[in-house]
Amino acid sequence: MSASAPVGIVLVSHSADVAASVASLALGLAGGGGTAPIRPAGGLPDGGLGTSAELIRSAAEAVDGGAGVAILVDLGSAVLTVKALLAEGDELPEGARLVDAPFVEGAVAALVTASAGGDLDAVAAAASEAYAYRKE
């Protein structure tokens, strides 16, 4: 994996609108300047609700610069789809990783960390640490 390119981020949701909106929010909150590549992979190719291995694969390839790809998901079957792709071994770029993190907060933390030059371990840790964010 290349240390010169930033970690890529893929957001997998059952809804294309949700995935695109979370990507847009993360980009807006990550601040100005250059940001790491982030792509939504939401819904089905026909626009319906669900998850698509084809859309996930395409998004992962689009953000892969050689430093790894952090994949965040919204709900259960999205996890299963990503795990199946990872189990195949050649469906996703080398260094692709499913990250256990809250979808919205994790996406923002992952993008900020990747944009600051964090490696895949740092990006995954930042996204996962978002579980600890208190809202009270």
mmCIF file of N, CA and C in Angstrom:
data_model
loop_
_atom_site.group_PDB
_atom_site.id
_atom_site.type_symbol
_atom_site.label_atom_id
_atom_site.label_comp_id
_atom_site.label_asym_id
_atom_site.label_seq_id
_atom_site.Cartn_x
_atom_site.Cartn_y
_atom_site.Cartn_z
ATOM 1 N N MET A 1 0.836 -1.187 0.000
ATOM 2 C CA MET A 1 0.000 0.000 0.000
ATOM 3 C C MET A 1 0.876 1.244 0.000
ATOM 4 N N SER A 2 0.411 2.236 -0.691
ATOM 5 C CA SER A 2 1.175 3.466 -0.849
ATOM 6 C C SER A 2 0.915 4.426 0.301
ATOM 7 N N ALA A 3 1.987 5.010 0.815
ATOM 8 C CA ALA A 3 1.829 5.999 1.874
ATOM 9 C C ALA A 3 1.634 7.399 1.303
ATOM 10 N N SER A 4 1.858 7.585 0.008
ATOM 11 C CA SER A 4 1.758 8.916 -0.574
ATOM 12 C C SER A 4 0.317 9.325 -0.868
ATOM 13 N N ALA A 5 -0.528 8.401 -1.194
ATOM 14 C CA ALA A 5 -1.934 8.696 -1.478
ATOM 15 C C ALA A 5 -2.736 8.564 -0.185
ATOM 16 N N PRO A 6 -3.805 9.334 -0.050
ATOM 17 C CA PRO A 6 -4.630 9.190 1.150
ATOM 18 C C PRO A 6 -5.481 7.924 1.100
ATOM 19 N N VAL A 7 -5.908 7.500 2.261
ATOM 20 C CA VAL A 7 -6.851 6.394 2.373
ATOM 21 C C VAL A 7 -8.151 6.824 1.710
ATOM 22 N N GLY A 8 -8.759 5.925 0.951
ATOM 23 C CA GLY A 8 -10.063 6.188 0.352
ATOM 24 C C GLY A 8 -11.176 5.721 1.277
ATOM 25 N N ILE A 9 -12.339 6.310 1.120
ATOM 26 C CA ILE A 9 -13.478 5.985 1.977
ATOM 27 C C ILE A 9 -14.692 5.693 1.109
ATOM 28 N N VAL A 10 -15.380 4.602 1.429
ATOM 29 C CA VAL A 10 -16.622 4.229 0.749
ATOM 30 C C VAL A 10 -17.730 4.164 1.790
ATOM 31 N N LEU A 11 -18.855 4.791 1.484
ATOM 32 C CA LEU A 11 -20.014 4.797 2.365
ATOM 33 C C LEU A 11 -21.115 3.947 1.751
ATOM 34 N N VAL A 12 -21.420 2.828 2.394
ATOM 35 C CA VAL A 12 -22.416 1.878 1.882
ATOM 36 C C VAL A 12 -23.701 2.026 2.679
ATOM 37 N N SER A 13 -24.759 2.408 1.978
ATOM 38 C CA SER A 13 -26.071 2.537 2.599
ATOM 39 C C SER A 13 -27.097 1.814 1.745
ATOM 40 N N HIS A 14 -28.211 1.489 2.343
ATOM 41 C CA HIS A 14 -29.320 0.895 1.600
ATOM 42 C C HIS A 14 -29.999 1.924 0.701
ATOM 43 N N SER A 15 -29.678 3.186 0.894
ATOM 44 C CA SER A 15 -30.293 4.266 0.144
ATOM 45 C C SER A 15 -29.214 5.090 -0.551
ATOM 46 N N ALA A 16 -29.372 5.298 -1.843
ATOM 47 C CA ALA A 16 -28.425 6.144 -2.588
ATOM 48 C C ALA A 16 -28.441 7.559 -2.035
ATOM 49 N N ASP A 17 -29.623 8.056 -1.674
ATOM 50 C CA ASP A 17 -29.731 9.416 -1.137
ATOM 51 C C ASP A 17 -29.005 9.555 0.196
ATOM 52 N N VAL A 18 -29.151 8.561 1.069
ATOM 53 C CA VAL A 18 -28.485 8.617 2.371
ATOM 54 C C VAL A 18 -26.970 8.582 2.184
ATOM 55 N N ALA A 19 -26.470 7.658 1.376
ATOM 56 C CA ALA A 19 -25.022 7.550 1.160
ATOM 57 C C ALA A 19 -24.456 8.846 0.582
ATOM 58 N N ALA A 20 -25.146 9.407 -0.400
ATOM 59 C CA ALA A 20 -24.673 10.648 -1.026
ATOM 60 C C ALA A 20 -24.734 11.816 -0.045
ATOM 61 N N SER A 21 -25.772 11.874 0.767
ATOM 62 C CA SER A 21 -25.916 12.967 1.738
ATOM 63 C C SER A 21 -24.847 12.896 2.826
ATOM 64 N N VAL A 22 -24.544 11.697 3.296
ATOM 65 C CA VAL A 22 -23.512 11.556 4.324
ATOM 66 C C VAL A 22 -22.145 11.906 3.739
ATOM 67 N N ALA A 23 -21.896 11.508 2.511
ATOM 68 C CA ALA A 23 -20.633 11.880 1.849
ATOM 69 C C ALA A 23 -20.534 13.401 1.725
ATOM 70 N N SER A 24 -21.623 14.042 1.328
ATOM 71 C CA SER A 24 -21.645 15.496 1.191
ATOM 72 C C SER A 24 -21.428 16.186 2.538
ATOM 73 N N LEU A 25 -22.074 15.687 3.574
ATOM 74 C CA LEU A 25 -21.917 16.242 4.912
ATOM 75 C C LEU A 25 -20.466 16.106 5.369
ATOM 76 N N ALA A 26 -19.888 14.932 5.198
ATOM 77 C CA ALA A 26 -18.499 14.706 5.611
ATOM 78 C C ALA A 26 -17.561 15.650 4.871
ATOM 79 N N LEU A 27 -17.763 15.807 3.571
ATOM 80 C CA LEU A 27 -16.935 16.731 2.796
ATOM 81 C C LEU A 27 -17.079 18.164 3.301
ATOM 82 N N GLY A 28 -18.291 18.565 3.622
ATOM 83 C CA GLY A 28 -18.528 19.912 4.112
ATOM 84 C C GLY A 28 -17.898 20.166 5.467
ATOM 85 N N LEU A 29 -17.901 19.148 6.318
ATOM 86 C CA LEU A 29 -17.358 19.311 7.665
ATOM 87 C C LEU A 29 -15.854 19.077 7.735
ATOM 88 N N ALA A 30 -15.297 18.456 6.707
ATOM 89 C CA ALA A 30 -13.859 18.156 6.717
ATOM 90 C C ALA A 30 -13.030 19.413 6.477
ATOM 91 N N GLY A 31 -13.668 20.485 6.104
ATOM 92 C CA GLY A 31 -12.959 21.747 5.930
ATOM 93 C C GLY A 31 -12.456 21.943 4.522
ATOM 94 N N GLY A 32 -11.816 23.059 4.318
ATOM 95 C CA GLY A 32 -11.314 23.405 2.991
ATOM 96 C C GLY A 32 -10.056 22.637 2.661
ATOM 97 N N GLY A 33 -9.540 22.928 1.503
ATOM 98 C CA GLY A 33 -8.322 22.264 1.070
ATOM 99 C C GLY A 33 -8.603 20.899 0.504
ATOM 100 N N GLY A 34 -7.566 20.149 0.334
ATOM 101 C CA GLY A 34 -7.711 18.821 -0.250
ATOM 102 C C GLY A 34 -8.267 17.829 0.738
ATOM 103 N N THR A 35 -9.194 17.045 0.295
ATOM 104 C CA THR A 35 -9.736 15.991 1.140
ATOM 105 C C THR A 35 -9.460 14.653 0.485
ATOM 106 N N ALA A 36 -9.439 13.648 1.303
ATOM 107 C CA ALA A 36 -9.268 12.278 0.819
ATOM 108 C C ALA A 36 -10.468 11.913 -0.062
ATOM 109 N N PRO A 37 -10.292 10.955 -0.943
ATOM 110 C CA PRO A 37 -11.413 10.559 -1.800
ATOM 111 C C PRO A 37 -12.483 9.808 -1.007
ATOM 112 N N ILE A 38 -13.722 10.169 -1.256
ATOM 113 C CA ILE A 38 -14.861 9.532 -0.601
ATOM 114 C C ILE A 38 -15.939 9.328 -1.652
ATOM 115 N N ARG A 39 -16.580 8.164 -1.630
ATOM 116 C CA ARG A 39 -17.633 7.870 -2.601
ATOM 117 C C ARG A 39 -18.790 7.160 -1.920
ATOM 118 N N PRO A 40 -20.005 7.536 -2.277
ATOM 119 C CA PRO A 40 -21.165 6.796 -1.799
ATOM 120 C C PRO A 40 -21.392 5.552 -2.647
ATOM 121 N N ALA A 41 -21.906 4.527 -2.019
ATOM 122 C CA ALA A 41 -22.302 3.309 -2.724
ATOM 123 C C ALA A 41 -23.634 2.893 -2.121
ATOM 124 N N GLY A 42 -24.676 3.606 -2.501
ATOM 125 C CA GLY A 42 -25.966 3.382 -1.875
ATOM 126 C C GLY A 42 -27.012 2.850 -2.824
ATOM 127 N N GLY A 43 -27.872 2.038 -2.259
ATOM 128 C CA GLY A 43 -29.009 1.525 -3.017
ATOM 129 C C GLY A 43 -28.620 0.515 -4.062
ATOM 130 N N LEU A 44 -29.567 0.253 -4.927
ATOM 131 C CA LEU A 44 -29.382 -0.708 -6.022
ATOM 132 C C LEU A 44 -29.169 0.041 -7.335
ATOM 133 N N PRO A 45 -28.577 -0.600 -8.314
ATOM 134 C CA PRO A 45 -28.343 0.074 -9.598
ATOM 135 C C PRO A 45 -29.603 0.657 -10.235
ATOM 136 N N ASP A 46 -30.772 0.061 -9.960
ATOM 137 C CA ASP A 46 -32.019 0.571 -10.533
ATOM 138 C C ASP A 46 -32.630 1.699 -9.702
ATOM 139 N N GLY A 47 -31.927 2.090 -8.629
ATOM 140 C CA GLY A 47 -32.418 3.178 -7.787
ATOM 141 C C GLY A 47 -33.197 2.722 -6.572
ATOM 142 N N GLY A 48 -33.462 1.431 -6.468
ATOM 143 C CA GLY A 48 -34.211 0.917 -5.329
ATOM 144 C C GLY A 48 -33.373 0.825 -4.068
ATOM 145 N N LEU A 49 -34.045 0.471 -2.979
ATOM 146 C CA LEU A 49 -33.364 0.291 -1.701
ATOM 147 C C LEU A 49 -32.674 -1.059 -1.656
ATOM 148 N N GLY A 50 -31.500 -1.093 -1.054
ATOM 149 C CA GLY A 50 -30.738 -2.331 -0.929
ATOM 150 C C GLY A 50 -29.259 -2.034 -1.039
ATOM 151 N N THR A 51 -28.458 -3.086 -1.113
ATOM 152 C CA THR A 51 -27.023 -2.909 -1.304
ATOM 153 C C THR A 51 -26.594 -3.669 -2.545
ATOM 154 N N SER A 52 -25.618 -3.116 -3.239
ATOM 155 C CA SER A 52 -25.171 -3.665 -4.508
ATOM 156 C C SER A 52 -23.675 -3.913 -4.475
ATOM 157 N N ALA A 53 -23.283 -5.166 -4.653
ATOM 158 C CA ALA A 53 -21.865 -5.505 -4.727
ATOM 159 C C ALA A 53 -21.203 -4.730 -5.870
ATOM 160 N N GLU A 54 -21.901 -4.568 -6.958
ATOM 161 C CA GLU A 54 -21.366 -3.847 -8.117
ATOM 162 C C GLU A 54 -21.061 -2.385 -7.770
ATOM 163 N N LEU A 55 -21.977 -1.712 -7.095
ATOM 164 C CA LEU A 55 -21.752 -0.311 -6.716
ATOM 165 C C LEU A 55 -20.643 -0.174 -5.677
ATOM 166 N N ILE A 56 -20.565 -1.110 -4.749
ATOM 167 C CA ILE A 56 -19.520 -1.081 -3.726
ATOM 168 C C ILE A 56 -18.156 -1.281 -4.383
ATOM 169 N N ARG A 57 -18.057 -2.257 -5.247
ATOM 170 C CA ARG A 57 -16.806 -2.538 -5.968
ATOM 171 C C ARG A 57 -16.357 -1.316 -6.763
ATOM 172 N N SER A 58 -17.271 -0.713 -7.485
ATOM 173 C CA SER A 58 -16.964 0.453 -8.310
ATOM 174 C C SER A 58 -16.490 1.631 -7.458
ATOM 175 N N ALA A 59 -17.171 1.877 -6.346
ATOM 176 C CA ALA A 59 -16.785 2.982 -5.460
ATOM 177 C C ALA A 59 -15.414 2.730 -4.848
ATOM 178 N N ALA A 60 -15.156 1.493 -4.441
ATOM 179 C CA ALA A 60 -13.856 1.165 -3.841
ATOM 180 C C ALA A 60 -12.725 1.352 -4.849
ATOM 181 N N GLU A 61 -12.947 0.941 -6.076
ATOM 182 C CA GLU A 61 -11.931 1.125 -7.115
ATOM 183 C C GLU A 61 -11.692 2.615 -7.383
ATOM 184 N N ALA A 62 -12.767 3.408 -7.325
ATOM 185 C CA ALA A 62 -12.653 4.849 -7.606
ATOM 186 C C ALA A 62 -11.835 5.585 -6.555
ATOM 187 N N VAL A 63 -11.886 5.157 -5.298
ATOM 188 C CA VAL A 63 -11.170 5.868 -4.231
ATOM 189 C C VAL A 63 -9.820 5.258 -3.901
ATOM 190 N N ASP A 64 -9.511 4.126 -4.488
ATOM 191 C CA ASP A 64 -8.269 3.426 -4.143
ATOM 192 C C ASP A 64 -7.061 4.088 -4.776
ATOM 193 N N GLY A 65 -6.196 4.633 -3.925
ATOM 194 C CA GLY A 65 -4.945 5.207 -4.395
ATOM 195 C C GLY A 65 -3.751 4.397 -3.929
ATOM 196 N N GLY A 66 -4.022 3.248 -3.311
ATOM 197 C CA GLY A 66 -2.956 2.384 -2.852
ATOM 198 C C GLY A 66 -2.704 2.414 -1.357
ATOM 199 N N ALA A 67 -3.371 3.317 -0.632
ATOM 200 C CA ALA A 67 -3.166 3.427 0.817
ATOM 201 C C ALA A 67 -4.227 2.669 1.613
ATOM 202 N N GLY A 68 -5.141 2.021 0.929
ATOM 203 C CA GLY A 68 -6.220 1.298 1.583
ATOM 204 C C GLY A 68 -7.551 2.003 1.405
ATOM 205 N N VAL A 69 -8.605 1.255 1.659
ATOM 206 C CA VAL A 69 -9.960 1.776 1.535
ATOM 207 C C VAL A 69 -10.737 1.414 2.797
ATOM 208 N N ALA A 70 -11.250 2.418 3.482
ATOM 209 C CA ALA A 70 -12.098 2.216 4.650
ATOM 210 C C ALA A 70 -13.545 2.186 4.177
ATOM 211 N N ILE A 71 -14.244 1.119 4.515
ATOM 212 C CA ILE A 71 -15.637 0.966 4.093
ATOM 213 C C ILE A 71 -16.525 1.035 5.328
ATOM 214 N N LEU A 72 -17.419 2.023 5.347
ATOM 215 C CA LEU A 72 -18.381 2.188 6.431
ATOM 216 C C LEU A 72 -19.758 1.832 5.909
ATOM 217 N N VAL A 73 -20.562 1.183 6.734
ATOM 218 C CA VAL A 73 -21.875 0.705 6.300
ATOM 219 C C VAL A 73 -22.965 1.161 7.265
ATOM 220 N N ASP A 74 -24.215 1.149 6.765
ATOM 221 C CA ASP A 74 -25.310 1.591 7.620
ATOM 222 C C ASP A 74 -25.988 0.471 8.392
ATOM 223 N N LEU A 75 -26.428 -0.583 7.753
ATOM 224 C CA LEU A 75 -27.245 -1.613 8.402
ATOM 225 C C LEU A 75 -26.766 -3.022 8.069
ATOM 226 N N GLY A 76 -27.359 -3.989 8.733
ATOM 227 C CA GLY A 76 -26.960 -5.389 8.685
ATOM 228 C C GLY A 76 -26.615 -6.011 7.353
ATOM 229 N N SER A 77 -27.504 -5.940 6.372
ATOM 230 C CA SER A 77 -27.196 -6.625 5.116
ATOM 231 C C SER A 77 -26.090 -5.924 4.341
ATOM 232 N N ALA A 78 -25.849 -4.655 4.613
ATOM 233 C CA ALA A 78 -24.701 -3.977 4.010
ATOM 234 C C ALA A 78 -23.414 -4.593 4.549
ATOM 235 N N VAL A 79 -23.409 -4.923 5.826
ATOM 236 C CA VAL A 79 -22.262 -5.597 6.432
ATOM 237 C C VAL A 79 -22.035 -6.932 5.729
ATOM 238 N N LEU A 80 -23.099 -7.687 5.533
ATOM 239 C CA LEU A 80 -22.970 -8.998 4.896
ATOM 240 C C LEU A 80 -22.461 -8.884 3.470
ATOM 241 N N THR A 81 -22.924 -7.884 2.731
ATOM 242 C CA THR A 81 -22.475 -7.701 1.350
ATOM 243 C C THR A 81 -20.986 -7.385 1.310
ATOM 244 N N VAL A 82 -20.541 -6.482 2.165
ATOM 245 C CA VAL A 82 -19.116 -6.125 2.196
ATOM 246 C C VAL A 82 -18.281 -7.310 2.658
ATOM 247 N N LYS A 83 -18.733 -8.030 3.682
ATOM 248 C CA LYS A 83 -17.985 -9.199 4.150
ATOM 249 C C LYS A 83 -17.857 -10.246 3.048
ATOM 250 N N ALA A 84 -18.906 -10.441 2.261
ATOM 251 C CA ALA A 84 -18.845 -11.404 1.154
ATOM 252 C C ALA A 84 -17.824 -10.955 0.114
ATOM 253 N N LEU A 85 -17.795 -9.666 -0.201
ATOM 254 C CA LEU A 85 -16.820 -9.154 -1.164
ATOM 255 C C LEU A 85 -15.396 -9.317 -0.635
ATOM 256 N N LEU A 86 -15.189 -9.045 0.639
ATOM 257 C CA LEU A 86 -13.865 -9.200 1.237
ATOM 258 C C LEU A 86 -13.440 -10.668 1.257
ATOM 259 N N ALA A 87 -14.381 -11.570 1.495
ATOM 260 C CA ALA A 87 -14.069 -12.994 1.555
ATOM 261 C C ALA A 87 -13.632 -13.539 0.200
ATOM 262 N N GLU A 88 -14.120 -12.937 -0.878
ATOM 263 C CA GLU A 88 -13.737 -13.377 -2.218
ATOM 264 C C GLU A 88 -12.251 -13.159 -2.466
ATOM 265 N N GLY A 89 -11.693 -12.142 -1.819
ATOM 266 C CA GLY A 89 -10.267 -11.893 -1.917
ATOM 267 C C GLY A 89 -9.817 -11.024 -3.075
ATOM 268 N N ASP A 90 -10.562 -11.013 -4.169
ATOM 269 C CA ASP A 90 -10.148 -10.222 -5.331
ATOM 270 C C ASP A 90 -11.245 -9.289 -5.830
ATOM 271 N N GLU A 91 -12.275 -9.128 -5.053
ATOM 272 C CA GLU A 91 -13.402 -8.284 -5.454
ATOM 273 C C GLU A 91 -13.182 -6.810 -5.114
ATOM 274 N N LEU A 92 -12.397 -6.563 -4.072
ATOM 275 C CA LEU A 92 -12.130 -5.204 -3.613
ATOM 276 C C LEU A 92 -10.626 -4.952 -3.667
ATOM 277 N N PRO A 93 -10.225 -3.683 -3.726
ATOM 278 C CA PRO A 93 -8.793 -3.385 -3.769
ATOM 279 C C PRO A 93 -8.064 -3.949 -2.552
ATOM 280 N N GLU A 94 -6.788 -4.257 -2.736
ATOM 281 C CA GLU A 94 -5.964 -4.707 -1.624
ATOM 282 C C GLU A 94 -5.969 -3.623 -0.554
ATOM 283 N N GLY A 95 -6.129 -4.027 0.684
ATOM 284 C CA GLY A 95 -6.161 -3.057 1.771
ATOM 285 C C GLY A 95 -7.548 -2.529 2.066
ATOM 286 N N ALA A 96 -8.572 -3.033 1.406
ATOM 287 C CA ALA A 96 -9.936 -2.614 1.730
ATOM 288 C C ALA A 96 -10.318 -3.229 3.076
ATOM 289 N N ARG A 97 -10.999 -2.439 3.897
ATOM 290 C CA ARG A 97 -11.350 -2.900 5.236
ATOM 291 C C ARG A 97 -12.736 -2.413 5.620
ATOM 292 N N LEU A 98 -13.537 -3.327 6.147
ATOM 293 C CA LEU A 98 -14.820 -2.963 6.743
ATOM 294 C C LEU A 98 -14.533 -2.353 8.107
ATOM 295 N N VAL A 99 -15.060 -1.158 8.342
ATOM 296 C CA VAL A 99 -14.806 -0.442 9.596
ATOM 297 C C VAL A 99 -16.076 -0.425 10.432
ATOM 298 N N ASP A 100 -15.961 -0.898 11.663
ATOM 299 C CA ASP A 100 -17.083 -0.891 12.593
ATOM 300 C C ASP A 100 -17.173 0.493 13.223
ATOM 301 N N ALA A 101 -18.115 1.285 12.738
ATOM 302 C CA ALA A 101 -18.235 2.669 13.186
ATOM 303 C C ALA A 101 -19.659 3.155 12.947
ATOM 304 N N PRO A 102 -20.083 4.171 13.708
ATOM 305 C CA PRO A 102 -21.375 4.786 13.403
ATOM 306 C C PRO A 102 -21.291 5.436 12.024
ATOM 307 N N PHE A 103 -22.352 5.357 11.268
ATOM 308 C CA PHE A 103 -22.299 5.750 9.861
ATOM 309 C C PHE A 103 -21.994 7.229 9.654
ATOM 310 N N VAL A 104 -22.725 8.114 10.290
ATOM 311 C CA VAL A 104 -22.544 9.551 10.051
ATOM 312 C C VAL A 104 -21.288 10.068 10.750
ATOM 313 N N GLU A 105 -21.227 9.899 12.066
ATOM 314 C CA GLU A 105 -20.079 10.408 12.814
ATOM 315 C C GLU A 105 -18.782 9.736 12.368
ATOM 316 N N GLY A 106 -18.864 8.440 12.090
ATOM 317 C CA GLY A 106 -17.690 7.699 11.636
ATOM 318 C C GLY A 106 -17.195 8.177 10.286
ATOM 319 N N ALA A 107 -18.121 8.511 9.397
ATOM 320 C CA ALA A 107 -17.732 9.011 8.076
ATOM 321 C C ALA A 107 -16.983 10.330 8.193
ATOM 322 N N VAL A 108 -17.460 11.213 9.039
ATOM 323 C CA VAL A 108 -16.792 12.510 9.228
ATOM 324 C C VAL A 108 -15.404 12.298 9.826
ATOM 325 N N ALA A 109 -15.312 11.500 10.879
ATOM 326 C CA ALA A 109 -14.028 11.249 11.525
ATOM 327 C C ALA A 109 -13.052 10.572 10.563
ATOM 328 N N ALA A 110 -13.535 9.627 9.786
ATOM 329 C CA ALA A 110 -12.675 8.929 8.826
ATOM 330 C C ALA A 110 -12.146 9.891 7.774
ATOM 331 N N LEU A 111 -13.012 10.739 7.247
ATOM 332 C CA LEU A 111 -12.583 11.660 6.193
ATOM 333 C C LEU A 111 -11.589 12.694 6.728
ATOM 334 N N VAL A 112 -11.849 13.227 7.906
ATOM 335 C CA VAL A 112 -10.923 14.204 8.487
ATOM 336 C C VAL A 112 -9.553 13.558 8.703
ATOM 337 N N THR A 113 -9.540 12.353 9.237
ATOM 338 C CA THR A 113 -8.276 11.671 9.522
ATOM 339 C C THR A 113 -7.545 11.300 8.242
ATOM 340 N N ALA A 114 -8.268 10.775 7.264
ATOM 341 C CA ALA A 114 -7.638 10.427 5.990
ATOM 342 C C ALA A 114 -7.103 11.665 5.289
ATOM 343 N N SER A 115 -7.854 12.751 5.351
ATOM 344 C CA SER A 115 -7.434 13.998 4.703
ATOM 345 C C SER A 115 -6.200 14.597 5.361
ATOM 346 N N ALA A 116 -6.006 14.307 6.642
ATOM 347 C CA ALA A 116 -4.831 14.788 7.371
ATOM 348 C C ALA A 116 -3.626 13.871 7.171
ATOM 349 N N GLY A 117 -3.807 12.813 6.395
ATOM 350 C CA GLY A 117 -2.692 11.920 6.092
ATOM 351 C C GLY A 117 -2.620 10.671 6.933
ATOM 352 N N GLY A 118 -3.651 10.406 7.721
ATOM 353 C CA GLY A 118 -3.656 9.199 8.544
ATOM 354 C C GLY A 118 -3.667 7.941 7.695
ATOM 355 N N ASP A 119 -2.995 6.907 8.197
ATOM 356 C CA ASP A 119 -2.995 5.633 7.476
ATOM 357 C C ASP A 119 -4.308 4.898 7.757
ATOM 358 N N LEU A 120 -4.462 3.728 7.156
ATOM 359 C CA LEU A 120 -5.720 2.987 7.276
ATOM 360 C C LEU A 120 -6.043 2.643 8.732
ATOM 361 N N ASP A 121 -5.038 2.273 9.520
ATOM 362 C CA ASP A 121 -5.289 1.972 10.934
ATOM 363 C C ASP A 121 -5.805 3.202 11.671
ATOM 364 N N ALA A 122 -5.211 4.357 11.401
ATOM 365 C CA ALA A 122 -5.640 5.598 12.062
ATOM 366 C C ALA A 122 -7.045 5.998 11.632
ATOM 367 N N VAL A 123 -7.339 5.838 10.349
ATOM 368 C CA VAL A 123 -8.669 6.171 9.832
ATOM 369 C C VAL A 123 -9.719 5.268 10.466
ATOM 370 N N ALA A 124 -9.438 3.967 10.522
ATOM 371 C CA ALA A 124 -10.376 3.012 11.120
ATOM 372 C C ALA A 124 -10.573 3.319 12.607
ATOM 373 N N ALA A 125 -9.487 3.627 13.305
ATOM 374 C CA ALA A 125 -9.585 3.941 14.739
ATOM 375 C C ALA A 125 -10.400 5.209 14.977
ATOM 376 N N ALA A 126 -10.158 6.242 14.181
ATOM 377 C CA ALA A 126 -10.904 7.493 14.352
ATOM 378 C C ALA A 126 -12.392 7.269 14.113
ATOM 379 N N ALA A 127 -12.718 6.514 13.074
ATOM 380 C CA ALA A 127 -14.126 6.237 12.784
ATOM 381 C C ALA A 127 -14.764 5.429 13.908
ATOM 382 N N SER A 128 -14.064 4.409 14.386
ATOM 383 C CA SER A 128 -14.605 3.564 15.458
ATOM 384 C C SER A 128 -14.763 4.332 16.761
ATOM 385 N N GLU A 129 -13.840 5.251 17.025
ATOM 386 C CA GLU A 129 -13.914 6.044 18.257
ATOM 387 C C GLU A 129 -15.147 6.938 18.283
ATOM 388 N N ALA A 130 -15.755 7.142 17.143
ATOM 389 C CA ALA A 130 -16.968 7.965 17.094
ATOM 390 C C ALA A 130 -18.113 7.326 17.882
ATOM 391 N N TYR A 131 -18.016 6.029 18.179
ATOM 392 C CA TYR A 131 -19.024 5.405 19.048
ATOM 393 C C TYR A 131 -19.057 6.064 20.427
ATOM 394 N N ALA A 132 -17.950 6.630 20.841
ATOM 395 C CA ALA A 132 -17.854 7.216 22.178
ATOM 396 C C ALA A 132 -18.360 8.652 22.250
ATOM 397 N N TYR A 133 -18.685 9.259 21.109
ATOM 398 C CA TYR A 133 -19.178 10.638 21.129
ATOM 399 C C TYR A 133 -20.474 10.690 21.910
ATOM 400 N N ARG A 134 -20.482 11.538 22.918
ATOM 401 C CA ARG A 134 -21.680 11.689 23.749
ATOM 402 C C ARG A 134 -22.500 12.856 23.225
ATOM 403 N N LYS A 135 -23.797 12.719 23.252
ATOM 404 C CA LYS A 135 -24.700 13.760 22.750
ATOM 405 C C LYS A 135 -25.579 14.329 23.849
ATOM 406 N N GLU A 136 -25.152 14.147 25.068
ATOM 407 C CA GLU A 136 -25.929 14.709 26.174
ATOM 408 C C GLU A 136 -25.102 15.594 27.033
#
